[in-house]
Amino acid sequence: MLSLRARSLQAAGRMTRRAGVLALAAATAVIVTSGAAPARADTVRNAETWVLNAINAPAAWQVTRGHGVTVAVIDSGVNPSVSDLTGSVITGPDLTGVRTSPSNPNWGMHGTWMASLIAGHGHDGGGSGIIGIAPMARVLSIRVITNSGDPGFGRYERQSQARHQRELATAINYAISHGVGVISMSLGDGAPSLPVRQALQHALNRNIVILASSGNSGDLPSSQAQGHAPFSFPADYPGVLSVAAVNQNGAPAGFSSDNLSVQVAAPGVQVPAQGQDGGYWLVSGTSPACALAAGVAALIRSAYPALPPAWVAGAITSSASNHPAGGYDDRVGFGTVDAASALAAAARLSAQRLAGPGSPSTVVRKPGLAPAPGLSPASRFGGGPAAVPPPPVAPRGARQLVEFCLLAAVCLTMIVIAAGRLVQMRRPPSAAGGQPYRFDPGGITPPYGRPPDGGPPGGSGFPPPPSFGWSATPPDRHAAPYDQPGTSEPGE
């Protein structure tokens, strides 16, 4: 019978920045003791049952087991030879800058735990050992951090924060170039990084789902004094699904970081996993919670490979079970991940996406579910189409258009007539030198300067000039305008 006497390990510590070092996120206890016989596989599987049921994995496996998906496990390395991962691991680069041999018992312990929870397939026909949430998926292992027992851990901690961030960005870009569908990062740092943020955006642009653990700082005195835990990166970057931890009863784990980056939760207390040494361990932290949620993302990516990352995250958050009061809180997000419900939500989203823009929405929208492209803004905001008021002016028919044209023609005719009269009143002198008729108090008077009988100027038949203040000879039109002093035109 399996011995449950536990030996504590200082394997990872808190998810906080220690001298600029990316930290792992699991406190652990071994479940085999020195000299004990190997555990019976059914005992390990029985110990894992509550985790699988909490995630609702058996129901999800009726749809898919993750075939065709590769999950990048950016961690401390994965041993590809352990029984429950044989044939499922692709070994990528070691970017830590230390040269610990993979044969060292402290190399890759944390990363192997995480990989077994994502893609473990058991052994002895699959009925024994650890079975991951996506047992037919594959794992791409990229080593960027070290366990505390690693012989190179001290040298790793002395490296600069900038170097660690560059290594993480390099790991993300390596995963992108090798065609992964999901990136799982059970690690964190207390400071953001431009190179990492750029690499993550590149991954999102390449349709890759990204998850990270929220951190293990929830029970620190400083966190309790502030009312929330500090943010951890990459969990707090946009586009990254941040995962918190719950216990077997579904309650938030005391160590799990509580802040507004948290979107969902998964089992993270005493979770069975296979280690680098081939033994079985109980691991606690937001690390295993992130790995389990990454397995759910792999199931969705397997069944609906074209679904955008935001929609995958929306399917997971909108279908979560064990909702907190009010629908959301900063300890468990929208609730506990439910693999079967997430697949059902993804199916609805995929059907809507295939239907194309303008098609009716068949998705029941819940908090955290991203709005679907192709729908008008009125269908998502302001109460929907029913709340949009009618146009203030009804569309015009043919009759109204004809009446409008006739009215416009009448108005145009009146404008032309008025303009013609104005031009006649303002007509300039003729080419022969004559002057236009002008208005005066006595009516119309012929031009001055020549007798009415045609005689010479100054003759007895010439009428006297008018006496309303302007010269008998009209002013020179080219010399001064009519509004010059002494030359004002009568009648204006």
PDB file of C-alpha atoms in Angstrom, residues 40-182:
ATOM      1  CA  ARG A  40       0.301   0.643  -7.137  1.00  0.00           C
ATOM      2  CA  ALA A  41      -0.894   2.562 -10.194  1.00  0.00           C
ATOM      3  CA  ASP A  42      -4.554   2.315  -9.316  1.00  0.00           C
ATOM      4  CA  THR A  43      -3.800   4.041  -6.023  1.00  0.00           C
ATOM      5  CA  VAL A  44      -2.313   7.009  -7.892  1.00  0.00           C
ATOM      6  CA  ARG A  45      -5.268   7.166 -10.281  1.00  0.00           C
ATOM      7  CA  ASN A  46      -7.694   6.945  -7.385  1.00  0.00           C
ATOM      8  CA  ALA A  47      -5.902   9.821  -5.684  1.00  0.00           C
ATOM      9  CA  GLU A  48      -6.281  11.832  -8.886  1.00  0.00           C
ATOM     10  CA  THR A  49     -10.004  11.164  -9.302  1.00  0.00           C
ATOM     11  CA  TRP A  50     -11.173  14.239  -7.402  1.00  0.00           C
ATOM     12  CA  VAL A  51      -9.053  16.480  -9.648  1.00  0.00           C
ATOM     13  CA  LEU A  52     -10.456  14.975 -12.846  1.00  0.00           C
ATOM     14  CA  ASN A  53     -14.001  15.275 -11.535  1.00  0.00           C
ATOM     15  CA  ALA A  54     -13.494  18.855 -10.384  1.00  0.00           C
ATOM     16  CA  ILE A  55     -12.427  19.745 -13.936  1.00  0.00           C
ATOM     17  CA  ASN A  56     -15.190  17.525 -15.431  1.00  0.00           C
ATOM     18  CA  ALA A  57     -12.554  15.933 -17.659  1.00  0.00           C
ATOM     19  CA  PRO A  58     -14.195  12.483 -18.209  1.00  0.00           C
ATOM     20  CA  ALA A  59     -17.215  14.122 -19.877  1.00  0.00           C
ATOM     21  CA  ALA A  60     -14.945  16.256 -22.055  1.00  0.00           C
ATOM     22  CA  TRP A  61     -13.079  13.158 -23.247  1.00  0.00           C
ATOM     23  CA  GLN A  62     -16.239  12.037 -25.019  1.00  0.00           C
ATOM     24  CA  VAL A  63     -15.529  14.896 -27.438  1.00  0.00           C
ATOM     25  CA  THR A  64     -11.714  15.033 -27.614  1.00  0.00           C
ATOM     26  CA  ARG A  65      -8.573  14.057 -25.738  1.00  0.00           C
ATOM     27  CA  GLY A  66      -6.350  16.741 -27.238  1.00  0.00           C
ATOM     28  CA  HIS A  67      -5.167  14.953 -30.381  1.00  0.00           C
ATOM     29  CA  GLY A  68      -3.106  17.116 -32.727  1.00  0.00           C
ATOM     30  CA  VAL A  69      -2.226  19.850 -30.226  1.00  0.00           C
ATOM     31  CA  THR A  70       1.202  20.728 -28.867  1.00  0.00           C
ATOM     32  CA  VAL A  71       1.409  22.581 -25.560  1.00  0.00           C
ATOM     33  CA  ALA A  72       4.565  24.550 -24.803  1.00  0.00           C
ATOM     34  CA  VAL A  73       5.534  24.012 -21.155  1.00  0.00           C
ATOM     35  CA  ILE A  74       7.877  26.928 -20.416  1.00  0.00           C
ATOM     36  CA  ASP A  75       9.299  25.796 -17.092  1.00  0.00           C
ATOM     37  CA  SER A  76      12.297  24.041 -15.538  1.00  0.00           C
ATOM     38  CA  GLY A  77      12.461  21.238 -18.116  1.00  0.00           C
ATOM     39  CA  VAL A  78      10.572  17.961 -18.625  1.00  0.00           C
ATOM     40  CA  ASN A  79      11.966  14.429 -18.409  1.00  0.00           C
ATOM     41  CA  PRO A  80      10.641  12.750 -21.587  1.00  0.00           C
ATOM     42  CA  SER A  81      11.402   9.266 -20.287  1.00  0.00           C
ATOM     43  CA  VAL A  82       9.026   9.016 -17.319  1.00  0.00           C
ATOM     44  CA  SER A  83       6.363   6.347 -17.727  1.00  0.00           C
ATOM     45  CA  ASP A  84       3.314   8.606 -18.041  1.00  0.00           C
ATOM     46  CA  LEU A  85       4.873  10.935 -20.637  1.00  0.00           C
ATOM     47  CA  THR A  86       6.811   8.524 -22.846  1.00  0.00           C
ATOM     48  CA  GLY A  87       6.494   9.500 -26.500  1.00  0.00           C
ATOM     49  CA  SER A  88       4.651  12.733 -25.749  1.00  0.00           C
ATOM     50  CA  VAL A  89       7.505  15.165 -25.077  1.00  0.00           C
ATOM     51  CA  ILE A  90       9.548  17.233 -27.513  1.00  0.00           C
ATOM     52  CA  THR A  91      12.671  18.619 -25.856  1.00  0.00           C
ATOM     53  CA  GLY A  92      13.428  22.250 -26.669  1.00  0.00           C
ATOM     54  CA  PRO A  93      16.366  24.461 -25.648  1.00  0.00           C
ATOM     55  CA  ASP A  94      17.737  25.143 -22.180  1.00  0.00           C
ATOM     56  CA  LEU A  95      17.844  28.942 -21.843  1.00  0.00           C
ATOM     57  CA  THR A  96      18.768  29.176 -18.158  1.00  0.00           C
ATOM     58  CA  GLY A  97      22.472  29.801 -18.688  1.00  0.00           C
ATOM     59  CA  VAL A  98      23.412  27.008 -16.269  1.00  0.00           C
ATOM     60  CA  ARG A  99      24.573  23.590 -17.354  1.00  0.00           C
ATOM     61  CA  THR A 100      22.914  21.193 -14.966  1.00  0.00           C
ATOM     62  CA  SER A 101      22.686  17.716 -16.430  1.00  0.00           C
ATOM     63  CA  PRO A 102      19.139  16.389 -17.067  1.00  0.00           C
ATOM     64  CA  SER A 103      20.220  13.292 -15.144  1.00  0.00           C
ATOM     65  CA  ASN A 104      20.438  15.334 -11.945  1.00  0.00           C
ATOM     66  CA  PRO A 105      17.453  14.477  -9.687  1.00  0.00           C
ATOM     67  CA  ASN A 106      16.734  18.189  -9.172  1.00  0.00           C
ATOM     68  CA  TRP A 107      16.693  19.028 -12.873  1.00  0.00           C
ATOM     69  CA  GLY A 108      13.205  19.530 -14.336  1.00  0.00           C
ATOM     70  CA  MET A 109      11.189  18.337 -11.359  1.00  0.00           C
ATOM     71  CA  HIS A 110       8.678  21.188 -11.494  1.00  0.00           C
ATOM     72  CA  GLY A 111       8.358  21.107 -15.283  1.00  0.00           C
ATOM     73  CA  THR A 112       7.747  17.347 -15.326  1.00  0.00           C
ATOM     74  CA  TRP A 113       4.960  17.715 -12.763  1.00  0.00           C
ATOM     75  CA  MET A 114       3.257  20.307 -14.957  1.00  0.00           C
ATOM     76  CA  ALA A 115       3.660  18.289 -18.157  1.00  0.00           C
ATOM     77  CA  SER A 116       2.112  15.196 -16.547  1.00  0.00           C
ATOM     78  CA  LEU A 117      -0.965  17.197 -15.517  1.00  0.00           C
ATOM     79  CA  ILE A 118      -1.386  18.519 -19.042  1.00  0.00           C
ATOM     80  CA  ALA A 119      -0.590  15.527 -21.243  1.00  0.00           C
ATOM     81  CA  GLY A 120       0.086  12.512 -19.028  1.00  0.00           C
ATOM     82  CA  HIS A 121      -1.296   9.346 -20.631  1.00  0.00           C
ATOM     83  CA  GLY A 122      -0.667   6.877 -17.799  1.00  0.00           C
ATOM     84  CA  HIS A 123       0.969   3.522 -18.417  1.00  0.00           C
ATOM     85  CA  ASP A 124       0.095  -0.187 -18.466  1.00  0.00           C
ATOM     86  CA  GLY A 125      -2.505   0.468 -21.126  1.00  0.00           C
ATOM     87  CA  GLY A 126      -3.407   3.905 -19.808  1.00  0.00           C
ATOM     88  CA  GLY A 127      -5.227   2.726 -16.699  1.00  0.00           C
ATOM     89  CA  SER A 128      -2.355   3.350 -14.304  1.00  0.00           C
ATOM     90  CA  GLY A 129      -0.481   6.454 -13.209  1.00  0.00           C
ATOM     91  CA  ILE A 130      -1.265  10.080 -14.000  1.00  0.00           C
ATOM     92  CA  ILE A 131      -3.611  10.946 -16.820  1.00  0.00           C
ATOM     93  CA  GLY A 132      -3.533  14.559 -17.890  1.00  0.00           C
ATOM     94  CA  ILE A 133      -6.484  16.678 -18.950  1.00  0.00           C
ATOM     95  CA  ALA A 134      -5.416  16.347 -22.613  1.00  0.00           C
ATOM     96  CA  PRO A 135      -3.799  12.880 -22.662  1.00  0.00           C
ATOM     97  CA  MET A 136      -3.368  12.782 -26.438  1.00  0.00           C
ATOM     98  CA  ALA A 137      -1.667  16.170 -26.665  1.00  0.00           C
ATOM     99  CA  ARG A 138       2.075  16.615 -26.962  1.00  0.00           C
ATOM    100  CA  VAL A 139       4.396  18.763 -24.863  1.00  0.00           C
ATOM    101  CA  LEU A 140       7.189  21.041 -26.097  1.00  0.00           C
ATOM    102  CA  SER A 141       9.531  21.540 -23.131  1.00  0.00           C
ATOM    103  CA  ILE A 142      11.490  24.811 -22.984  1.00  0.00           C
ATOM    104  CA  ARG A 143      13.671  25.313 -19.919  1.00  0.00           C
ATOM    105  CA  VAL A 144      13.919  28.900 -18.624  1.00  0.00           C
ATOM    106  CA  ILE A 145      13.991  28.472 -14.806  1.00  0.00           C
ATOM    107  CA  THR A 146      15.638  26.193 -12.255  1.00  0.00           C
ATOM    108  CA  ASN A 147      14.390  24.402  -9.152  1.00  0.00           C
ATOM    109  CA  SER A 148      15.857  25.531  -5.842  1.00  0.00           C
ATOM    110  CA  GLY A 149      17.690  22.199  -5.474  1.00  0.00           C
ATOM    111  CA  ASP A 150      19.344  22.568  -8.879  1.00  0.00           C
ATOM    112  CA  PRO A 151      23.175  22.789  -8.558  1.00  0.00           C
ATOM    113  CA  GLY A 152      23.068  25.893 -10.788  1.00  0.00           C
ATOM    114  CA  PHE A 153      20.290  27.621  -8.851  1.00  0.00           C
ATOM    115  CA  GLY A 154      22.624  30.105  -7.131  1.00  0.00           C
ATOM    116  CA  ARG A 155      24.213  31.144 -10.411  1.00  0.00           C
ATOM    117  CA  TYR A 156      20.774  31.440 -11.978  1.00  0.00           C
ATOM    118  CA  GLU A 157      19.583  33.762  -9.183  1.00  0.00           C
ATOM    119  CA  ARG A 158      22.586  36.033  -9.640  1.00  0.00           C
ATOM    120  CA  GLN A 159      21.730  36.701 -13.260  1.00  0.00           C
ATOM    121  CA  SER A 160      20.054  40.024 -14.057  1.00  0.00           C
ATOM    122  CA  GLN A 161      16.330  40.416 -14.328  1.00  0.00           C
ATOM    123  CA  ALA A 162      16.731  41.745 -17.867  1.00  0.00           C
ATOM    124  CA  ARG A 163      18.450  38.508 -18.857  1.00  0.00           C
ATOM    125  CA  HIS A 164      15.674  36.359 -17.388  1.00  0.00           C
ATOM    126  CA  GLN A 165      13.061  38.375 -19.225  1.00  0.00           C
ATOM    127  CA  ARG A 166      14.949  38.055 -22.501  1.00  0.00           C
ATOM    128  CA  GLU A 167      15.167  34.296 -21.966  1.00  0.00           C
ATOM    129  CA  LEU A 168      11.419  34.093 -21.385  1.00  0.00           C
ATOM    130  CA  ALA A 169      10.738  36.141 -24.530  1.00  0.00           C
ATOM    131  CA  THR A 170      13.074  33.845 -26.475  1.00  0.00           C
ATOM    132  CA  ALA A 171      11.222  30.805 -25.147  1.00  0.00           C
ATOM    133  CA  ILE A 172       7.860  32.227 -26.235  1.00  0.00           C
ATOM    134  CA  ASN A 173       9.181  32.999 -29.715  1.00  0.00           C
ATOM    135  CA  TYR A 174      10.678  29.507 -29.942  1.00  0.00           C
ATOM    136  CA  ALA A 175       7.280  28.023 -29.087  1.00  0.00           C
ATOM    137  CA  ILE A 176       5.633  30.148 -31.783  1.00  0.00           C
ATOM    138  CA  SER A 177       8.111  29.034 -34.418  1.00  0.00           C
ATOM    139  CA  HIS A 178       7.442  25.382 -33.574  1.00  0.00           C
ATOM    140  CA  GLY A 179       3.700  25.477 -34.111  1.00  0.00           C
ATOM    141  CA  VAL A 180       2.301  25.116 -30.606  1.00  0.00           C
ATOM    142  CA  GLY A 181      -1.393  25.723 -29.983  1.00  0.00           C
ATOM    143  CA  VAL A 182      -1.139  26.521 -26.263  1.00  0.00           C
TER     144      VAL A 182
END
